[in-house]
Every structure is written in structure tokens, then in C-alpha cells.
Coordinates of C-alpha atoms in Angstrom, one line a residue:
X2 CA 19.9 9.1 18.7
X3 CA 17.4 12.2 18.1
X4 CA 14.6 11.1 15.9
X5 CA 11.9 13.6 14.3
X6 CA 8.9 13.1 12.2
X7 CA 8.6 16.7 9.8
X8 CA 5.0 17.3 8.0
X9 CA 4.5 19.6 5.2
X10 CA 0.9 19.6 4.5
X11 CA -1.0 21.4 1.8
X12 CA -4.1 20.7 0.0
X13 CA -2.4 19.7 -3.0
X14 CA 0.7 17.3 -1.4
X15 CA 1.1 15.9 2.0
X16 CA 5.1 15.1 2.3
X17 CA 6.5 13.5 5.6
X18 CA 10.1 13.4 6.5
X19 CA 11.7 10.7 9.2
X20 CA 14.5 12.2 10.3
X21 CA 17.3 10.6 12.0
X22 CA 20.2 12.6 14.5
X23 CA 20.0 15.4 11.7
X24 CA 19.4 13.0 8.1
X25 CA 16.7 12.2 6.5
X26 CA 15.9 8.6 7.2
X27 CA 12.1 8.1 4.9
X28 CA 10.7 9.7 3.2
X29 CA 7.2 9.9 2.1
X30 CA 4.3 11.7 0.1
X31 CA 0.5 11.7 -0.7
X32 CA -1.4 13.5 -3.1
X33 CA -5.0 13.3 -3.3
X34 CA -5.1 13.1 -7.1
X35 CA -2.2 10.5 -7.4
X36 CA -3.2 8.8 -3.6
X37 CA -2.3 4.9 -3.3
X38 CA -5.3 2.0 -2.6
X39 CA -2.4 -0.1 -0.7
X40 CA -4.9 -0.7 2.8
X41 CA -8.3 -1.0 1.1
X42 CA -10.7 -3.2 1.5
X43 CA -12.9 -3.9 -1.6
X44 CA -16.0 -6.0 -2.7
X45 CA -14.7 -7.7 -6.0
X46 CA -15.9 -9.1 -8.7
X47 CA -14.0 -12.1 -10.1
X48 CA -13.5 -11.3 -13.9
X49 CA -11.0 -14.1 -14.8
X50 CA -9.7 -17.0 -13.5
X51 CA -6.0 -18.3 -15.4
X52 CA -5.6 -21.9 -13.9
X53 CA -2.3 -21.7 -16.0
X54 CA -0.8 -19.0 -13.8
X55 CA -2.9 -20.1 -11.0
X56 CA -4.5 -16.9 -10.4
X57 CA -7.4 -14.4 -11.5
X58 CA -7.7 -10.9 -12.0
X59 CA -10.5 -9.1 -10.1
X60 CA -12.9 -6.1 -10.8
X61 CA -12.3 -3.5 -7.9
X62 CA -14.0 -1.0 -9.3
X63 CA -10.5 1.0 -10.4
X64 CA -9.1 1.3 -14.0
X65 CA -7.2 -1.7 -13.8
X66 CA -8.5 -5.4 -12.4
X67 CA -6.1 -6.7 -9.6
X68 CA -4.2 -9.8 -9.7
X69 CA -4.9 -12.5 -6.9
X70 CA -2.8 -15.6 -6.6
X71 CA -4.0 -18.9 -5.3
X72 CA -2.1 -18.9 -2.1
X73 CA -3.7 -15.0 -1.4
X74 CA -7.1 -16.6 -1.4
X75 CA -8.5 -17.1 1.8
X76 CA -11.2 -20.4 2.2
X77 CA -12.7 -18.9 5.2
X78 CA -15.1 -16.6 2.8
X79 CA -17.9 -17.7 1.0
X80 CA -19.3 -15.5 -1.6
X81 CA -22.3 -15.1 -0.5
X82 CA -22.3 -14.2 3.1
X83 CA -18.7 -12.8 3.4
X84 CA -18.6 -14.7 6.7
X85 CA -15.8 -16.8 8.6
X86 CA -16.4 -20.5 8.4
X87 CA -15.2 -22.8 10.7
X88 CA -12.0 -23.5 8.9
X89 CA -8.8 -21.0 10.1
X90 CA -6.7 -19.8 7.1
X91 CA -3.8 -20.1 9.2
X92 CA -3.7 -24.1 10.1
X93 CA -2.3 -26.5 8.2
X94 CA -4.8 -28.8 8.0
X95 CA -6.0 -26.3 5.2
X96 CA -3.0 -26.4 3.2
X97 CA -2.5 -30.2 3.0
X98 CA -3.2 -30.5 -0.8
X99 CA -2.3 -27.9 -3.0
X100 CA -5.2 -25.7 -3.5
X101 CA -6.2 -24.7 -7.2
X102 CA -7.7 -21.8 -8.1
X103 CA -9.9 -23.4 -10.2
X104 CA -11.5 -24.5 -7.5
X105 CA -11.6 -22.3 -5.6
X106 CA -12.7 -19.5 -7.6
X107 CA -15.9 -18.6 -10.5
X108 CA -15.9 -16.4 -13.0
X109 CA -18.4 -13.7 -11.6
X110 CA -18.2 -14.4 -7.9
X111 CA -17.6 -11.9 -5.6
X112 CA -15.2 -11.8 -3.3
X113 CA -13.9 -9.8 0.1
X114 CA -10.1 -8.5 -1.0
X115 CA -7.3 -6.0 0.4
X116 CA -4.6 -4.3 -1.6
X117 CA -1.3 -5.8 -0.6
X118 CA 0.7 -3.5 -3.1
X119 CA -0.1 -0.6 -5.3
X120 CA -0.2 -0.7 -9.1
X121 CA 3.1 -0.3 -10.3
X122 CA 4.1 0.9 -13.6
X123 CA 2.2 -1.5 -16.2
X124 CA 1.0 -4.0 -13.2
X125 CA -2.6 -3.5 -11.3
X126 CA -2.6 -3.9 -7.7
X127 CA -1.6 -7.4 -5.8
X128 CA -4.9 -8.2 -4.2
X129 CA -5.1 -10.5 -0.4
X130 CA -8.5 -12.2 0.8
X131 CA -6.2 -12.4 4.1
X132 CA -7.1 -9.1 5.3
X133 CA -5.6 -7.6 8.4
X134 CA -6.2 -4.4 9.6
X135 CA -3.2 -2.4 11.7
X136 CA -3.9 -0.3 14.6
X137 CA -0.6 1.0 16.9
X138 CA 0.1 -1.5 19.1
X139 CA -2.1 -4.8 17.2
X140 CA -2.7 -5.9 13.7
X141 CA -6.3 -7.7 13.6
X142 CA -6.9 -10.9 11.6
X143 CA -10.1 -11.6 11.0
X144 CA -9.7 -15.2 9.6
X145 CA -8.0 -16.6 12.0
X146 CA -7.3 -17.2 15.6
X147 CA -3.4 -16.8 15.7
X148 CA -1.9 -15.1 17.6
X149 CA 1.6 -13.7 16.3
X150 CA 4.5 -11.4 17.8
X151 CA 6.5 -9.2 15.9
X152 CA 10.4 -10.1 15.0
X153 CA 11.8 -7.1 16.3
X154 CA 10.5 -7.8 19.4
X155 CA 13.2 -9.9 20.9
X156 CA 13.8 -12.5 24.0
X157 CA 11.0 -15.6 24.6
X158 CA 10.0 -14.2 27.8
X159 CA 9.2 -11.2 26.5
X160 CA 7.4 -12.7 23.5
X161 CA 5.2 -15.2 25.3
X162 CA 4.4 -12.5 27.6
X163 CA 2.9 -10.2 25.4
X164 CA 0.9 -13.6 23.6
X165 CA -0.1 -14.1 27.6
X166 CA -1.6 -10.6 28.1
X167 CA -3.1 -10.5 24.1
X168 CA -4.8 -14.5 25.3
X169 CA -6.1 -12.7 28.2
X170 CA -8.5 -10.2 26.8
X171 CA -9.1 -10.8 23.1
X172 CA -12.4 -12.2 21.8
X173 CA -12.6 -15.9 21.5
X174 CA -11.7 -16.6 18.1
X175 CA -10.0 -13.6 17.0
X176 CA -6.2 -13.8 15.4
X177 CA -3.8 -10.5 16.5
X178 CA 0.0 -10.0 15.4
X179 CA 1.7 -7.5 18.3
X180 CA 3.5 -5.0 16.5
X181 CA 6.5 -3.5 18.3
X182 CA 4.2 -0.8 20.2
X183 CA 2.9 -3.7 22.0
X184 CA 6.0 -4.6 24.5
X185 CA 5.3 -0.9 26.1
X186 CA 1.4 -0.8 25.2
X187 CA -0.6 -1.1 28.7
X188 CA -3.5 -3.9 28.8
X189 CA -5.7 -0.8 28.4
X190 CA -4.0 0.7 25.3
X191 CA -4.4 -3.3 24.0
X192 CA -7.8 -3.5 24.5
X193 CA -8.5 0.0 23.2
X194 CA -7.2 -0.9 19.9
X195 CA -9.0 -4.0 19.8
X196 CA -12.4 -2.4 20.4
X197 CA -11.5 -0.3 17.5
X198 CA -10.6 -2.9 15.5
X199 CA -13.5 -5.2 15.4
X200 CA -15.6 -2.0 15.2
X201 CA -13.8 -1.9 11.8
X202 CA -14.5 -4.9 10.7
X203 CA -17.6 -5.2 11.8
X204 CA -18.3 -2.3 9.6
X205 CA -16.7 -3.7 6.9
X206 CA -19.0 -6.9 7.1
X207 CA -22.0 -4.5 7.0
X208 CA -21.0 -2.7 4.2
X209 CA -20.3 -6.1 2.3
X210 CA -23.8 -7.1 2.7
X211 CA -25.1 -4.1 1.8
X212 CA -22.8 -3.4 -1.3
X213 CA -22.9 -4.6 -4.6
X214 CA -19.4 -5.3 -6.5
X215 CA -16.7 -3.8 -6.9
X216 CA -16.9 -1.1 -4.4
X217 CA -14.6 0.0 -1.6
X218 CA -15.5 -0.9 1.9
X219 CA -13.0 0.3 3.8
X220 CA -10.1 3.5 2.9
X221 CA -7.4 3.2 4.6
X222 CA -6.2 6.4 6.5
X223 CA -4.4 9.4 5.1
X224 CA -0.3 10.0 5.4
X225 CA -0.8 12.2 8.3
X226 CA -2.7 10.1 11.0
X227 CA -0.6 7.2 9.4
X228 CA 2.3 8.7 10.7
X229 CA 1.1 8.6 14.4
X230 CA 0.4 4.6 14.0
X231 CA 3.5 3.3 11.9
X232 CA 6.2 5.7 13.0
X233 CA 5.4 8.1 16.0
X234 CA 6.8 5.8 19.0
X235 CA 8.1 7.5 22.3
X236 CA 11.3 7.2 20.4
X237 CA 10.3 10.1 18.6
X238 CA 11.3 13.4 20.2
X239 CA 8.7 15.6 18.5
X240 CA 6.6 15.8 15.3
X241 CA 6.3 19.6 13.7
X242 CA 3.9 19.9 11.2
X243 CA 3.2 23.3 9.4
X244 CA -0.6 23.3 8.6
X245 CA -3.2 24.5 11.3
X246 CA -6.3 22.3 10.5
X247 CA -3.7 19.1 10.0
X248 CA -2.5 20.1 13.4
X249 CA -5.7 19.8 14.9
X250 CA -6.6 16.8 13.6
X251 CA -3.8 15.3 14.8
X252 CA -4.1 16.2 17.7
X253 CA -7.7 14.8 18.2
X254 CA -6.5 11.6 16.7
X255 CA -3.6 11.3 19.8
X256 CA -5.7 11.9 21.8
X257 CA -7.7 8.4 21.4
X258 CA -4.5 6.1 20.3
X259 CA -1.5 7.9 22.2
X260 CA -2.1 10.4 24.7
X261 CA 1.1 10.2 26.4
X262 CA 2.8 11.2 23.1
X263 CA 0.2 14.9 22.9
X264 CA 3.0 17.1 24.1
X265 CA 5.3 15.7 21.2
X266 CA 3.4 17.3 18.4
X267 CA 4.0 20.7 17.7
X268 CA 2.6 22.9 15.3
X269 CA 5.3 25.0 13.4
X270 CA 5.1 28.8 12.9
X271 CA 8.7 30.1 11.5
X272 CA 8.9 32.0 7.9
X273 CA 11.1 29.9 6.5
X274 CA 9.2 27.1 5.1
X275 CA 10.0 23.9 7.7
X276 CA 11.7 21.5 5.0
X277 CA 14.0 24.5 3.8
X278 CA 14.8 24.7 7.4
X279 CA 16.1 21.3 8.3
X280 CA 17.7 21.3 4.7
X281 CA 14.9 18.5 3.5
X282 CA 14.5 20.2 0.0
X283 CA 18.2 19.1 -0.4
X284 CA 18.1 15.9 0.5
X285 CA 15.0 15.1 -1.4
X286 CA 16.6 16.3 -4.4
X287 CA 20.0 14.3 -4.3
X288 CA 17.7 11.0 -3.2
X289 CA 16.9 10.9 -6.7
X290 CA 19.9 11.2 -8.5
X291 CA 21.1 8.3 -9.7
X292 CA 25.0 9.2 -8.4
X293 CA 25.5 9.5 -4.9
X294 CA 28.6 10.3 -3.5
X295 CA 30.2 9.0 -0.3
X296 CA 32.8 11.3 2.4
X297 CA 36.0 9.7 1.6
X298 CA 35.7 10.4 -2.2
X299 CA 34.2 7.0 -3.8
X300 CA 30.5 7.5 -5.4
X301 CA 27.8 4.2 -5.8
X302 CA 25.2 4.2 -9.2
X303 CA 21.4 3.5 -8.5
X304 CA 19.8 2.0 -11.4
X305 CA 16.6 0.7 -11.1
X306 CA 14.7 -1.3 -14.0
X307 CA 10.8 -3.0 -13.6
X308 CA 12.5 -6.0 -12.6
X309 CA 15.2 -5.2 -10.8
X310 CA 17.5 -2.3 -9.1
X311 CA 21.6 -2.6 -9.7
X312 CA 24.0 -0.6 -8.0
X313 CA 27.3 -0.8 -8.9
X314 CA 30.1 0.6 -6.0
X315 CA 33.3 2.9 -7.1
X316 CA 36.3 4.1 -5.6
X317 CA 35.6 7.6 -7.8
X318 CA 38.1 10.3 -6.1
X319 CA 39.4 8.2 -3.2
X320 CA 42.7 6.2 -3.7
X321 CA 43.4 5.6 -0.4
X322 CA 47.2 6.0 1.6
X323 CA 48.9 2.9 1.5
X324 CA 47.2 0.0 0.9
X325 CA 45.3 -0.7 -2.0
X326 CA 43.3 -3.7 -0.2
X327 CA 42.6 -1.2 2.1
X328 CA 41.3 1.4 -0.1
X329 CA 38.6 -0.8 -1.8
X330 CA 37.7 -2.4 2.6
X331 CA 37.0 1.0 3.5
X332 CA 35.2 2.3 0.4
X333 CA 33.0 -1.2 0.5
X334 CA 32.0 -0.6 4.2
X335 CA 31.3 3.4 3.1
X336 CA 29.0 2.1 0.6
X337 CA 27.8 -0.8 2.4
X338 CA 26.0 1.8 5.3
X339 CA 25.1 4.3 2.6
X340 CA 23.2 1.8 0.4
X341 CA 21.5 0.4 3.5
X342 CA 20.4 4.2 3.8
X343 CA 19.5 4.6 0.1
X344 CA 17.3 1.7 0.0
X345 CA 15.3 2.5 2.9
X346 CA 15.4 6.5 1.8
X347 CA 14.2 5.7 -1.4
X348 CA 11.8 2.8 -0.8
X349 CA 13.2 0.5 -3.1
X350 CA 11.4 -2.7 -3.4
X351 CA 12.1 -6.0 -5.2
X352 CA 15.2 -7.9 -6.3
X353 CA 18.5 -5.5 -5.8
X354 CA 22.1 -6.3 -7.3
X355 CA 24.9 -4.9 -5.3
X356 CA 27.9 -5.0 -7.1
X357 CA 31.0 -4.2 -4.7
X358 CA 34.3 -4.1 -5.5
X359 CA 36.2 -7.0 -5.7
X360 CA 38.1 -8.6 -2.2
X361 CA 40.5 -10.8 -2.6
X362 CA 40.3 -11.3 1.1
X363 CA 37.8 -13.9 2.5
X364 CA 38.3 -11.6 5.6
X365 CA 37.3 -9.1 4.3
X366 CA 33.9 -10.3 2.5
X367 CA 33.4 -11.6 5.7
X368 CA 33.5 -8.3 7.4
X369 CA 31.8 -6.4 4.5
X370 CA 28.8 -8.8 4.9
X371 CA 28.4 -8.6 8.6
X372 CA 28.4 -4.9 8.0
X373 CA 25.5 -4.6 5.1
X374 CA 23.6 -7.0 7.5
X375 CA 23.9 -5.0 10.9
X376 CA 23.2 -1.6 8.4
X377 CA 19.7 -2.6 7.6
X378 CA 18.4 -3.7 10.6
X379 CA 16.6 -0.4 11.1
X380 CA 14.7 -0.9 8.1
X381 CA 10.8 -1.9 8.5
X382 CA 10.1 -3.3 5.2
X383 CA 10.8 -7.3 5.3
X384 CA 14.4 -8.0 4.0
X385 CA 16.4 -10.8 2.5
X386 CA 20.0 -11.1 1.6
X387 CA 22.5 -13.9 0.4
X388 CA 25.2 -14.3 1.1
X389 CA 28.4 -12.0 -1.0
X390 CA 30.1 -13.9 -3.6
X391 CA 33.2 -14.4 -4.8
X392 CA 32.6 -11.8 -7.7
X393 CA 31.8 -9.2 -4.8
X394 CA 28.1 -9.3 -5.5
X395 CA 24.9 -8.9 -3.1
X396 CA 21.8 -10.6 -4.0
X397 CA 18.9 -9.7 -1.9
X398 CA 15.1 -9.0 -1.7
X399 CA 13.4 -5.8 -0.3
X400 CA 9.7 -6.2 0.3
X401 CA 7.6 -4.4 -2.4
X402 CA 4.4 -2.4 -1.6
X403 CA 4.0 0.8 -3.5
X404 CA 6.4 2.6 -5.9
X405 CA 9.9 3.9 -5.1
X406 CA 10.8 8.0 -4.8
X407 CA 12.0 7.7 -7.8
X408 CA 8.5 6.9 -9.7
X409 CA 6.8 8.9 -7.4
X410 CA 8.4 12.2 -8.6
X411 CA 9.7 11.2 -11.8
X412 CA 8.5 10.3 -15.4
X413 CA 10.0 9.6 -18.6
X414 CA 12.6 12.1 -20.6
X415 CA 9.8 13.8 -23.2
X416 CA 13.4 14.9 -24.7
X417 CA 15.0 11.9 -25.5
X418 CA 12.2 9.7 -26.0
X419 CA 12.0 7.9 -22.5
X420 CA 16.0 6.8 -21.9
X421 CA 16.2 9.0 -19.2
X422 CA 14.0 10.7 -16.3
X423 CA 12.7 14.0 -15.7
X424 CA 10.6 15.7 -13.0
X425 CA 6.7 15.0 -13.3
X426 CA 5.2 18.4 -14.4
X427 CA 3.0 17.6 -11.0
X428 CA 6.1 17.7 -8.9
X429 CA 7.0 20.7 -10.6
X430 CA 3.9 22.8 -10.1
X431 CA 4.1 22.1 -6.8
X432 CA 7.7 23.4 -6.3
X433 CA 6.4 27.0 -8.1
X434 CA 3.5 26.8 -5.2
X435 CA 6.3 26.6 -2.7
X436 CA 8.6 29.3 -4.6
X437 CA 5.6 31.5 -4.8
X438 CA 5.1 31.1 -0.9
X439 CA 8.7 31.5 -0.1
X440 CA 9.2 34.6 -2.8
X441 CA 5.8 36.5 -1.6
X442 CA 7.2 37.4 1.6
X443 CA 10.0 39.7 0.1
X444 CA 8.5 41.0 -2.5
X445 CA 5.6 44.0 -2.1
X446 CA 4.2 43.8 -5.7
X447 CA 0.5 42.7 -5.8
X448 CA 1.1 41.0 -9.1
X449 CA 4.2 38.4 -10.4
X450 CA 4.5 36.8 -14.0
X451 CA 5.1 32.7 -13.9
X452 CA 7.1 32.0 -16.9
X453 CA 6.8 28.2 -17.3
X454 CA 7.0 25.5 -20.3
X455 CA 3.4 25.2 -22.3
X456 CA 2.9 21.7 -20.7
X457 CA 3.7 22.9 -17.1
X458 CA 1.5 26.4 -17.8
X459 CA -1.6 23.7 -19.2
X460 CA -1.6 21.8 -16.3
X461 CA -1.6 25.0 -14.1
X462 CA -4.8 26.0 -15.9
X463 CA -6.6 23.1 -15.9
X464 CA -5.9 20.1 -13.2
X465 CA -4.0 22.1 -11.0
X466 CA -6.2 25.7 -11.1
X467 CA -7.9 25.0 -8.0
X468 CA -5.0 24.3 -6.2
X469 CA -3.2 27.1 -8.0
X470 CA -6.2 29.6 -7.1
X471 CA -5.7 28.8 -3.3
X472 CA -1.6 29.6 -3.3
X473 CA -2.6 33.0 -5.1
X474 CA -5.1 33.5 -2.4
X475 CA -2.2 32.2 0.2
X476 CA 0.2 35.2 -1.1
X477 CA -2.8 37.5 -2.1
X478 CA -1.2 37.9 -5.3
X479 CA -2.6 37.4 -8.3
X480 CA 0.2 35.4 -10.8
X481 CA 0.0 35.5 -14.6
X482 CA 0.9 32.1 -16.2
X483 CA 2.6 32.7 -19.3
X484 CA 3.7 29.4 -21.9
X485 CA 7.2 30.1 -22.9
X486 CA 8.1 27.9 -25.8
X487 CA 11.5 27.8 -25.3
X488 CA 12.0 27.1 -21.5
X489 CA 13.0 23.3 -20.7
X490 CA 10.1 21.3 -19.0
X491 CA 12.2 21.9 -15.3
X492 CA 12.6 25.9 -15.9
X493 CA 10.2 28.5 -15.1
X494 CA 10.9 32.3 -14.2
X495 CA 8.8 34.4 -11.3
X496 CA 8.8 38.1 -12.4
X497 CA 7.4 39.8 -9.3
X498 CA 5.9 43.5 -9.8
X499 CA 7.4 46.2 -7.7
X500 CA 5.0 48.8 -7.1
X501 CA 2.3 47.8 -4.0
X502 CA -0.6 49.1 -5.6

């Protein structure tokens, strides 16, 4: 299997692609003025404590107070000195009595926390006082002394191996997990990322000292180098990125964590604008859709709620040859692979509903689950699934940590009063920037007209006019933004001049 990472990166949106023998596997964005905490370290201040829900909401110093649940707080901090204690979070001995947070926290105290999720929709951020901090091969725990392997790193040997060789050379007292990197990662590769590890928690402590409540202590690191630690792997057979500066940054970063991998990254030149090019624009756009069709004819239906995300599996087109058992087998194991797909492609997180269509065979459930199970196994995010029921359904978990693709780029219908979804006028500025780009290099006019809705042409005047200053610098054109009353919120018009002068 080829696998490629694919980086468009401007000032304005940072969008990374995982692309898998030719489809787009993940995909992911950043922008700086909508950019997730998920990572951070903060000094809170504890604002609330609700020993009814057994939890308290914490000042951060963002809009909204997190939420922190009993079993999230970690007993190894005191609030004073942010420093271990002799107790380990991890051992039982802690948790032999249920702990209550009433005890455990003050109204006003200040605490050491990390974002575990992102605010979604209505909800603040989940907040941790387990912190760990990732690295390529090692995740670092600083309240403990455990050491852990990752699941997908299968075969006791191999596990209490790498526990052997982690035992060897950590700090006495300091708790690692292994992350999948680590079965190839040499003892010097290990050790490298430890030394930067406790530098970065060492820092951390510093800054908590210093600090008074909330503040942030500790930013976790952009999209770009983030793509080197979770997902560039020596499985990867190159990463093209298409902006200079974000090329040489990467390259510098590389350099420290994966040097073997240097060669890999390549900085991409063409015209044609790298997503159009491996037919990424496409796929993005039909991942959020809320139909997606499958080869043989048959079509599944994404719905996702706050709660919860159904999706309900047709036959649509497909009607099969002979057997009508047969017909609804293959279009269940069509789906089966292409939801396992869809969840991962579209990050959706939470309690899903698969509703399949109905087997009378116990065979064939059989087979159907085996084949839903074996489909997401590629997928990173923790998964859990129940067993299919008699009424053809699939109740499992995804694990939940920032929004879905779907409220990324969307918002509510301003049309119809929120029932359905449009494009965010954000996500549509930023595909005129792109149009502009693309359009500029066939067209010799030194000025173009930008016919867009009043709400798209305000935000290009006003949030967006730095951003929109730099692509007119880009094209070295200078673009007229005219409100047109009656163009839908998606539409817009580029009116390029013809003469040169």
C-alpha cells in the first residue's frame, strides 16, 4: 500500500490530506483564527465545584470554563506547588474508596490541567490533571511511574522488550507509554525524545510557578510539525507540501525527531494547485455530504446529531442477479468497508448507530460483523463496537476529541432557519482565495470583480482583509469586492479584466 501525507499551507488555512494507495484516508485542517486548545496545558482556576455531577468547571482563561470530572483529577498535585507527591495516580492503592470531588477540590484553587477534547458545539473543553505529553516514539507521564506499550504493537516478546529498553534509560520515577514508533525507534531516538520531554515539563513547572491563573503554559504544536509526530512513519512514501517557509520548517523540525525520514519530504512546485491534482478538492467535498454512494449501486445516509451519529444502509440502484439474500450480503459488506472509511475520513466521534439491512442469516451477521471489525482496524482513534443484532443494528463508540469535518466546514442553513447545513462563509472565502490563485494564471487583466453575497463580501472586508490583501498581492491583482443581494450565500462570480495595463 502507497501512503502519502499532502500539505496545503497558507497563512489563512493549513489543510493536511492522508492519503491511502490513491484515496483520501484523514483528513484535517487548522486555522489560526478558529485553531483547537486540545494539547494545552493551562494554570486553572477552579470556579465551581457540582458534587451532584461530581465535577467542577474551571477558569482557563478562554470564553468558556472547562468541565473536569472526579476521575480526571489527578491527587499527585497540590495547589500550591504544582509538584508530584509521593502518591502515583496510576496505582490502585489510590483508588480504593471512591474519591469525591468535594474533597478533592475548592472553590478558587488552582489547579495544573490539559485539554483532553475541544469545545464542541454548546460544551467547553473536557479538561485532564493527568497530563501527558506525546513525542514520536514516547508519550511522557509526569504523575506516574508506569510504564505502558501501545495495543497495536503486538506479540509479548516484543512488548516486554520495548518496556526492557524504556526501564533501561528513563529517569527513576518517570511514567512513558511506547507509541507504535517505538518497536523501530533506536535507544538513541528513545532517549532523544525523553530529553525533550522532561525539558517540556520542566518548563511547564516553571511557568506554573511563575504564572498566576488561568493562563496557558504549554501550546501544543501546529498541524504541520504535528504531522511528522502522529502520522509520518517510514510507512509513508513521501510528504509534498506546497508552501516554501512551511517546507523549511519542516525540514528543520526532521531533522531533530526523524532524520532518516529527510529525503521523504518534498516541497511541491507544479501550477496546478497540489489538492486539485490528486483530486483532494473532490473528495473533501463529497465527505460532507450526507449521501454517499457505494460501486455496486446501493448508497448509506450520515446523520449526525449532538448526541449521536445514525447511518442508515440502502440497496438504492443495486438489485442484485439472483439472490435476494445475496443482494442485501454484498451491499452490507460494501457499506460495512465504506462506513469504516467514513468514520475515520470524517472524524466522527461519539455513540454511532449503524442500521444495516436486515439478514435473516445468522451466517451472514456473522460474516458482516467480522468484516466491520477487520475494516476499522486502521483507525487510530480508540474504538468500541457490540455486537450486530437481530434488527441488523451496530452499536459502537468512536473516541471523541475535537469536532467532526462536518462542523469544521459547516454551519447552520441561514435559509431555512437551521434544519439543514450550509458552507461557513470562512470556508467559502477561502475557496475564492484558491479560485483567485488558480484563475490568475490564465488571465492577463491587472484587475477582476468578486461578485459575492453581502455576508461573504463583509467578512472579506473586515476579518478576512488581511488575509485577502496578501492573495491580491499573491496574483498581483487588485480584486473589487462587490455585495450582490441576490447571489445565494455559496455563489460568487470572478469577472477578470482583459486588457494588461
Amino acid at each position: 500500500m502507497t501512503t502519502e501525507i499532502l500539505i496545503n499551507a497558507a497563512d489563512y488555512e493549513v489543510r493536511l490530506a492522508l492519503v491511502e494507495d490513491g484515496n483520501l484516508a484523514e483528513f484535517h485542517m487548522q486555522r489560526p483564527t478558529e485553531r483547537g486548545i486540545m494539547g494545552n496545558v493551562y494554570k486553572g482556576r477552579v470556579v465551581r465545584v457540582l458534587p451532584g455531577m461530581q465535577a467542577s468547571f474551571v477558569d482557563i482563561g478562554i470564553e468558556r470554563t472547562g468541565f473536569l470530572y472526579v476521575d480526571d483529577v489527578c491527587v499527585a498535585f497540590n495547589s500550591d506547588e504544582f509538584a508530584p507527591c509521593v502518591t502515583d495516580c496510576a496505582s490502585t492503592s489510590v483508588r480504593e474508596k471512591p474519591l469525591r470531588i468535594e474533597d478533592l477540590l475548592t472553590q478558587g484553587q488552582e489547579i495544573l490541567v490539559q485539554v483532553s477534547k475541544d469545545p464542541i458545539g454548546t460544551k467547553g473543553a473536557r479538561l485532564t490533571c493527568h497530563v501527558s505529553l506525546p513525542c514520536r516514539s514516547l508519550v511522557f507521564l509526569p504523575q506516574t511511574s508506569h510504564i505502558g506499550v501501545s495495543r497495536k504493537i503486538e506479540g509479548e516478546t516484543v512488548r516486554e522488550e520495548i518496556k526492557n529498553r524504556i526501564e533501561a534509560i528513563r529517569p527513576a520515577g518517570t511514567g512513558f507509554i511506547a507509541r507504535t514508533l517505538a518497536e523501530f525507534a533506536s535507544n538513541e531516538e528513545l532517549e532523544a525524545d525523553m530529553e525533550y520531554l522532561l525539558l517540556s515539563w520542566q518548563e511547564i513547572l516553571d511557568k506554573a510557578h511563575k504564572q498566576t491563573a488561568p493562563s496557558l503554559l504549554h501550546k501544543d504544536i501546529d498541524i504541520i510539525l504535528r504531522s511528522v509526530r502522529d502520522y509520518f512513519t517510514s510507512g509513508v512514501d513521501r510528504l509534498l507540501i506546497d508552501d516554501r517557509t512551511a517546507w523549511l520548517a519542516l525540514l528543520e523540525h526532521v531533522e531533530t525527531f526523524a532524520p532518516k525520514l529527510r529525503d521523504r519530504i518534498q516541497l511541491y512546485t507544479d501550477p496546478v494547485p497540489l489538492f486539485e491534482a490528486h483530486n483532494i478538492e473532490v473528495e473533501i467535498s463529497r465527505a460532507i455530504d450526507k449521501k454517499v454512494w457505494l460501486r455496486s449501486g446501493g448508497y448509506i445516509i450520515i446523520e449526525s446529531t449532538e448526541a449521536l451519529t445514525v447511518i442508515d444502509v440502502n440497496t438504492g440502484r443495486f438489485v442484485g442477479k439472483n439472490d435476494f439474500n445475496d443482494t442485501i450480503l454484498r451491499t452490507n459488506m460494501e457499506a460495512a468497508t465504506e462506513i469504516a472509511w467514513q468514520l475515520r475520513l470524517r472524524n466522527i466521534g461519539g455513540i454511532v448507530i449503524i442500521d444495516f439491512i436486515d439478514m435473516e442469516s445468522a451466517e451472514h451477521r456473522e460474516a458482516l460483523f467480522a468484516t466491520f471489525q477487520d475494516a476499522v482496524k486502521n483507525d487510530k482513534s480508540k474504538i468500541n463496537i457490540l455486537k450486530l443484532s437481530e434488527f441488523g443494528l451496530i452499536q459502537m463508540t468512536r473516541k471523541r476529541s475535537s469536532e467532526n469535518l462536518h462542523q469544521l466546514m459547516c454551519e447552520p442553513c441561514q435559509y431555512c432557519n437551521g434544519e439543514g447545513m450550509l458552507k461557513s462563509r470562512r470556508t467559502i472565502c477561502y475557496e475564492i482565495f484558491r479560485q483567485l490563485k488558480r484563475e490568475s494564471e490564465n488571465h492577463l487583466g491587472k484587475q477582476a470583480e468578486l461578485r459575492v453575497h453581502p455576508d461573504i463580501a463583509k467578512l472579506l472586508s473586515t476579518n478576512e482583509a488581511k488575509n485577502f490583501a496578501g492573495v491580491e498581492q499573491q496574483i498581483d491583482r487588485k480584486v473589487e469586492i462587490i455585495p450582490t443581494d441576490d447571489l445565494h450565500l455559496e455563489n460568487y462570480t470572478i469577472n477578470w479584466s482583459k486588457s494588461s495595463t
